[in-house]
């Protein structure tokens, strides 16, 4: 099972590393193949691997209330 997730969302230039064990989210400076994937993302590409649900919401409160922005 994954213990960390790399996140990139439209409008947010950088990538983030969410460490599920530590309960933290930190900025990530991609290198190697991850930097290549990040550059494709900046050009409009989408890269998904090993994730079965991902939803961007406008606030944590929205997610905690069980709503998904439309």
PDB file of C-alpha atoms in Angstrom:
ATOM      1  CA  UNK A   1       0.000   0.000   0.000  1.00  0.00           C
ATOM      2  CA  UNK A   2       1.211   3.497  -0.831  1.00  0.00           C
ATOM      3  CA  UNK A   3       2.485   5.531   2.078  1.00  0.00           C
ATOM      4  CA  UNK A   4       2.926   8.788   0.157  1.00  0.00           C
ATOM      5  CA  UNK A   5       1.247  10.637  -2.706  1.00  0.00           C
ATOM      6  CA  UNK A   6       2.668  13.256  -5.063  1.00  0.00           C
ATOM      7  CA  UNK A   7       0.065  15.889  -5.880  1.00  0.00           C
ATOM      8  CA  UNK A   8      -0.130  18.518  -8.601  1.00  0.00           C
ATOM      9  CA  UNK A   9      -3.247  20.593  -9.205  1.00  0.00           C
ATOM     10  CA  UNK A  10      -4.088  23.046 -11.998  1.00  0.00           C
ATOM     11  CA  UNK A  11      -3.124  26.595 -11.104  1.00  0.00           C
ATOM     12  CA  UNK A  12      -0.521  25.402  -8.591  1.00  0.00           C
ATOM     13  CA  UNK A  13       2.855  25.428 -10.326  1.00  0.00           C
ATOM     14  CA  UNK A  14       4.715  23.125  -7.947  1.00  0.00           C
ATOM     15  CA  UNK A  15       4.230  19.567  -6.787  1.00  0.00           C
ATOM     16  CA  UNK A  16       3.482  18.462  -3.238  1.00  0.00           C
ATOM     17  CA  UNK A  17       4.395  15.331  -1.303  1.00  0.00           C
ATOM     18  CA  UNK A  18       1.739  14.049   1.096  1.00  0.00           C
ATOM     19  CA  UNK A  19       3.278  11.632   3.626  1.00  0.00           C
ATOM     20  CA  UNK A  20       0.341   9.560   4.871  1.00  0.00           C
ATOM     21  CA  UNK A  21       2.226   8.072   7.828  1.00  0.00           C
ATOM     22  CA  UNK A  22       3.456  11.442   9.085  1.00  0.00           C
ATOM     23  CA  UNK A  23       0.255  13.294   8.201  1.00  0.00           C
ATOM     24  CA  UNK A  24       2.207  16.032   6.412  1.00  0.00           C
ATOM     25  CA  UNK A  25       2.159  17.772   3.045  1.00  0.00           C
ATOM     26  CA  UNK A  26       5.349  19.463   1.835  1.00  0.00           C
ATOM     27  CA  UNK A  27       6.520  21.115  -1.386  1.00  0.00           C
ATOM     28  CA  UNK A  28       8.470  18.758  -3.648  1.00  0.00           C
ATOM     29  CA  UNK A  29      11.251  19.678  -6.064  1.00  0.00           C
ATOM     30  CA  UNK A  30      10.985  16.974  -8.747  1.00  0.00           C
ATOM     31  CA  UNK A  31      14.079  15.410 -10.288  1.00  0.00           C
ATOM     32  CA  UNK A  32      14.685  12.667 -12.852  1.00  0.00           C
ATOM     33  CA  UNK A  33      11.612  11.018 -14.388  1.00  0.00           C
ATOM     34  CA  UNK A  34       9.354  12.887 -11.983  1.00  0.00           C
ATOM     35  CA  UNK A  35      10.686  16.186 -13.377  1.00  0.00           C
ATOM     36  CA  UNK A  36       9.898  14.918 -16.878  1.00  0.00           C
ATOM     37  CA  UNK A  37       6.340  14.040 -15.840  1.00  0.00           C
ATOM     38  CA  UNK A  38       6.010  17.460 -14.199  1.00  0.00           C
ATOM     39  CA  UNK A  39       7.084  19.228 -17.389  1.00  0.00           C
ATOM     40  CA  UNK A  40       4.461  17.283 -19.356  1.00  0.00           C
ATOM     41  CA  UNK A  41       1.895  18.363 -16.769  1.00  0.00           C
ATOM     42  CA  UNK A  42       2.837  22.012 -17.314  1.00  0.00           C
ATOM     43  CA  UNK A  43       2.101  21.487 -21.019  1.00  0.00           C
ATOM     44  CA  UNK A  44      -1.400  20.218 -20.198  1.00  0.00           C
ATOM     45  CA  UNK A  45      -0.693  16.501 -19.811  1.00  0.00           C
ATOM     46  CA  UNK A  46      -2.180  14.368 -17.050  1.00  0.00           C
ATOM     47  CA  UNK A  47      -0.179  11.628 -15.323  1.00  0.00           C
ATOM     48  CA  UNK A  48      -1.969   9.207 -12.954  1.00  0.00           C
ATOM     49  CA  UNK A  49      -0.484   6.074 -11.441  1.00  0.00           C
ATOM     50  CA  UNK A  50      -1.558   4.042  -8.411  1.00  0.00           C
ATOM     51  CA  UNK A  51      -4.440   6.320  -7.402  1.00  0.00           C
ATOM     52  CA  UNK A  52      -8.054   5.157  -7.511  1.00  0.00           C
ATOM     53  CA  UNK A  53      -9.734   8.369  -6.297  1.00  0.00           C
ATOM     54  CA  UNK A  54      -8.615  11.979  -6.473  1.00  0.00           C
ATOM     55  CA  UNK A  55     -10.885  14.997  -6.210  1.00  0.00           C
ATOM     56  CA  UNK A  56      -9.783  18.630  -6.012  1.00  0.00           C
ATOM     57  CA  UNK A  57     -12.075  20.717  -3.804  1.00  0.00           C
ATOM     58  CA  UNK A  58     -12.072  24.429  -3.037  1.00  0.00           C
ATOM     59  CA  UNK A  59     -11.475  23.949   0.702  1.00  0.00           C
ATOM     60  CA  UNK A  60     -10.851  21.321   3.356  1.00  0.00           C
ATOM     61  CA  UNK A  61     -14.247  22.203   4.848  1.00  0.00           C
ATOM     62  CA  UNK A  62     -15.947  21.117   1.611  1.00  0.00           C
ATOM     63  CA  UNK A  63     -14.191  17.745   1.750  1.00  0.00           C
ATOM     64  CA  UNK A  64     -14.941  17.278   5.455  1.00  0.00           C
ATOM     65  CA  UNK A  65     -18.628  17.967   4.855  1.00  0.00           C
ATOM     66  CA  UNK A  66     -18.777  15.177   2.277  1.00  0.00           C
ATOM     67  CA  UNK A  67     -19.493  17.439  -0.689  1.00  0.00           C
ATOM     68  CA  UNK A  68     -17.683  17.387  -4.002  1.00  0.00           C
ATOM     69  CA  UNK A  69     -17.504  20.681  -5.911  1.00  0.00           C
ATOM     70  CA  UNK A  70     -19.173  20.500  -9.320  1.00  0.00           C
TER      71      UNK A  70
END
